[in-house]
Amino acid sequence: MADQHSRAGGSSTASRRRAAPRKGPEYAARAACQSLEGLIGHRTEGVSAVRRSDDDGWCVVVDVLEVARIPDTTSLLASYEVQLDRSCELLEYRRLRRYRRGAADE
């Protein structure tokens, strides 16, 4: 009987969250990093920007370590723009720029 009561009251906010996962900026950033790593085979370093795109998807700028060097400040990184649809599935990506880790922004 206690089991039936707990199941009946189980339509809480927590169960609704499990049924429909939130696809906000944090989710989009993680999805962009995972998709890009799988495609290009380089480790992502972080995310520089996340914004909603015109089609209700996401545009994420991901920083990637392309060439590791010693010292670390001479490693080559690149910024990629990753376009995701509203379900956070990858639509396209492109490299925006390549730079040394120790280089200041222009």
Coordinates of N, CA, C and O in Angstrom, one line a residue, residues 34-101:
Q34 N 31.4 17.3 -27.0 CA 31.4 15.8 -27.2 C 31.3 15.5 -28.7 O 32.1 14.7 -29.2
S35 N 30.4 16.2 -29.4 CA 30.3 15.9 -30.9 C 31.6 16.3 -31.6 O 32.0 15.6 -32.5
L36 N 32.1 17.5 -31.3 CA 33.3 18.0 -32.0 C 34.5 17.0 -31.7 O 35.3 16.7 -32.6
E37 N 34.7 16.6 -30.4 CA 35.8 15.7 -30.1 C 35.7 14.4 -30.9 O 36.7 13.9 -31.4
G38 N 34.5 13.9 -31.0 CA 34.3 12.7 -31.8 C 34.6 12.8 -33.3 O 35.0 11.9 -33.9
L39 N 34.3 14.0 -33.8 CA 34.5 14.2 -35.2 C 36.0 14.5 -35.6 O 36.5 14.0 -36.6
I40 N 36.6 15.4 -34.8 CA 38.0 15.8 -35.2 C 39.1 15.1 -34.5 O 40.2 15.2 -34.8
G41 N 38.8 14.4 -33.4 CA 39.8 13.6 -32.7 C 40.7 14.4 -31.8 O 41.8 14.0 -31.5
H42 N 40.4 15.7 -31.5 CA 41.2 16.5 -30.7 C 40.4 16.8 -29.4 O 39.2 17.0 -29.4
R43 N 41.2 17.0 -28.3 CA 40.6 17.3 -27.0 C 40.1 18.7 -26.9 O 40.8 19.7 -27.3
T44 N 38.9 18.9 -26.4 CA 38.4 20.3 -26.2 C 38.9 20.8 -24.9 O 39.1 20.1 -23.9
E45 N 39.2 22.1 -24.9 CA 39.8 22.8 -23.8 C 38.7 23.6 -23.0 O 38.8 23.8 -21.8
G46 N 37.7 24.0 -23.7 CA 36.6 24.8 -23.1 C 35.7 25.4 -24.1 O 35.8 25.2 -25.3
V47 N 34.8 26.2 -23.6 CA 33.8 26.9 -24.4 C 34.0 28.4 -24.2 O 34.0 28.9 -23.1
S48 N 34.1 29.1 -25.4 CA 34.2 30.6 -25.3 C 32.9 31.3 -25.4 O 32.8 32.4 -24.9
A49 N 31.9 30.7 -26.0 CA 30.6 31.4 -26.2 C 29.5 30.4 -26.5 O 29.8 29.4 -27.1
V50 N 28.3 30.7 -26.0 CA 27.1 30.0 -26.3 C 26.0 31.0 -26.5 O 25.8 31.9 -25.8
R51 N 25.3 30.8 -27.6 CA 24.1 31.7 -27.9 C 23.1 30.9 -28.7 O 23.4 29.9 -29.3
R52 N 21.8 31.4 -28.5 CA 20.7 30.8 -29.3 C 20.9 31.2 -30.8 O 21.2 32.3 -31.1
S53 N 20.7 30.3 -31.7 CA 20.7 30.6 -33.1 C 19.3 31.0 -33.5 O 18.3 30.9 -32.8
D54 N 19.2 31.5 -34.8 CA 17.9 32.0 -35.3 C 16.8 30.9 -35.4 O 15.6 31.2 -35.3
D55 N 17.2 29.6 -35.6 CA 16.3 28.5 -35.7 C 16.0 27.8 -34.4 O 15.6 26.7 -34.4
D56 N 16.2 28.5 -33.3 CA 16.0 28.0 -31.9 C 16.9 26.9 -31.5 O 16.7 26.2 -30.6
G57 N 18.0 26.8 -32.3 CA 19.1 25.8 -31.9 C 20.1 26.6 -31.1 O 19.9 27.6 -30.4
W58 N 21.4 26.1 -31.2 CA 22.5 26.8 -30.5 C 23.7 27.0 -31.4 O 24.0 26.2 -32.2
C59 N 24.4 28.0 -31.1 CA 25.7 28.3 -31.7 C 26.7 28.3 -30.6 O 26.6 29.1 -29.7
V60 N 27.7 27.4 -30.6 CA 28.7 27.3 -29.5 C 30.1 27.4 -30.1 O 30.4 26.8 -31.1
V61 N 30.9 28.3 -29.4 CA 32.3 28.4 -29.8 C 33.1 27.6 -28.9 O 33.1 27.8 -27.7
V62 N 33.8 26.5 -29.4 CA 34.6 25.6 -28.6 C 36.1 25.7 -28.9 O 36.5 25.8 -30.1
D63 N 36.9 25.8 -27.8 CA 38.3 25.9 -28.0 C 38.9 24.5 -27.9 O 38.6 23.7 -27.0
V64 N 39.8 24.2 -28.8 CA 40.3 22.8 -29.0 C 41.9 22.8 -29.0 O 42.5 23.7 -29.6
L65 N 42.5 21.9 -28.3 CA 43.9 21.7 -28.4 C 44.2 20.9 -29.6 O 43.9 19.7 -29.7
E66 N 44.9 21.5 -30.6 CA 45.2 20.9 -31.9 C 46.6 20.3 -31.9 O 46.8 19.2 -32.4
V67 N 47.6 21.0 -31.3 CA 48.9 20.5 -31.3 C 49.5 20.8 -29.9 O 49.7 22.0 -29.6
A68 N 49.8 19.8 -29.2 CA 50.4 19.9 -27.8 C 51.9 20.1 -28.0 O 52.5 19.3 -28.7
R69 N 52.4 21.1 -27.4 CA 53.9 21.4 -27.4 C 54.4 21.6 -26.0 O 53.7 21.9 -25.1
I70 N 55.8 21.5 -25.9 CA 56.5 21.9 -24.7 C 57.4 23.1 -25.0 O 58.2 23.0 -25.9
P71 N 57.3 24.2 -24.3 CA 56.4 24.4 -23.2 C 54.9 24.6 -23.6 O 54.7 24.9 -24.8
D72 N 54.0 24.4 -22.7 CA 52.6 24.4 -23.0 C 52.1 25.7 -23.6 O 51.2 25.7 -24.4
T73 N 52.8 26.8 -23.3 CA 52.4 28.1 -23.9 C 52.6 28.2 -25.4 O 52.1 29.1 -26.0
T74 N 53.3 27.2 -26.0 CA 53.5 27.2 -27.4 C 52.6 26.3 -28.1 O 52.6 26.1 -29.4
S75 N 51.7 25.6 -27.4 CA 50.7 24.7 -28.0 C 49.8 25.4 -28.9 O 49.5 26.6 -28.7
L76 N 49.3 24.8 -30.0 CA 48.4 25.4 -30.9 C 47.0 25.0 -30.5 O 46.6 23.8 -30.4
L77 N 46.1 26.0 -30.4 CA 44.7 25.8 -30.1 C 43.9 26.4 -31.3 O 44.4 27.1 -32.1
A78 N 42.7 26.0 -31.4 CA 41.8 26.5 -32.4 C 40.4 26.8 -31.8 O 40.0 26.1 -30.8
S79 N 39.7 27.7 -32.3 CA 38.3 28.0 -31.9 C 37.4 27.5 -33.1 O 37.6 27.9 -34.2
Y80 N 36.4 26.7 -32.7 CA 35.5 26.2 -33.7 C 34.1 26.7 -33.4 O 33.7 26.7 -32.2
E81 N 33.4 27.0 -34.4 CA 31.9 27.4 -34.2 C 31.1 26.1 -34.5 O 31.3 25.6 -35.6
V82 N 30.3 25.7 -33.6 CA 29.5 24.5 -33.7 C 28.0 24.9 -33.7 O 27.6 25.5 -32.8
Q83 N 27.3 24.5 -34.7 CA 25.9 24.7 -34.8 C 25.1 23.5 -34.4 O 25.4 22.4 -35.0
L84 N 24.2 23.6 -33.5 CA 23.4 22.5 -33.0 C 21.9 22.9 -33.3 O 21.5 24.0 -33.2
D85 N 21.1 21.8 -33.5 CA 19.7 22.1 -33.7 C 19.0 22.2 -32.3 O 19.7 22.1 -31.3
R86 N 17.7 22.3 -32.3 CA 17.0 22.5 -31.0 C 17.1 21.3 -30.1 O 17.0 21.4 -28.9
S87 N 17.5 20.1 -30.6 CA 17.7 18.9 -29.8 C 19.1 18.7 -29.4 O 19.5 17.7 -28.9
C88 N 20.0 19.7 -29.7 CA 21.4 19.7 -29.5 C 22.1 18.6 -30.3 O 23.2 18.1 -29.8
E89 N 21.6 18.3 -31.5 CA 22.3 17.5 -32.4 C 23.2 18.3 -33.3 O 22.7 19.4 -33.7
L90 N 24.4 17.9 -33.6 CA 25.3 18.7 -34.5 C 24.8 18.9 -35.9 O 24.4 17.9 -36.5
L91 N 24.7 20.1 -36.4 CA 24.4 20.4 -37.8 C 25.6 20.6 -38.6 O 25.7 20.1 -39.7
E92 N 26.5 21.5 -38.1 CA 27.7 21.8 -38.8 C 28.7 22.4 -37.8 O 28.4 22.8 -36.7
Y93 N 30.0 22.4 -38.3 CA 31.0 23.1 -37.5 C 32.0 23.7 -38.5 O 32.1 23.3 -39.6
R94 N 32.8 24.7 -38.0 CA 33.9 25.3 -38.8 C 34.9 25.9 -37.9 O 34.6 26.4 -36.8
R95 N 36.2 25.8 -38.3 CA 37.2 26.4 -37.6 C 37.2 27.9 -37.8 O 37.3 28.4 -39.0
L96 N 37.2 28.7 -36.8 CA 37.2 30.2 -36.9 C 38.6 30.7 -36.9 O 38.9 31.6 -37.7
R97 N 39.5 30.2 -36.0 CA 40.9 30.7 -36.0 C 41.8 29.7 -35.3 O 41.3 28.8 -34.6
R98 N 43.0 29.8 -35.5 CA 44.1 29.0 -34.9 C 45.1 29.9 -34.2 O 45.4 30.9 -34.8
Y99 N 45.5 29.6 -33.0 CA 46.4 30.5 -32.3 C 47.3 29.7 -31.3 O 47.0 28.6 -30.9
R100 N 48.4 30.4 -30.9 CA 49.2 29.8 -29.8 C 48.6 30.1 -28.5 O 48.0 31.1 -28.2
R101 N 48.7 29.1 -27.5 CA 48.1 29.3 -26.2 C 48.6 30.5 -25.5 O 47.8 31.2 -24.9

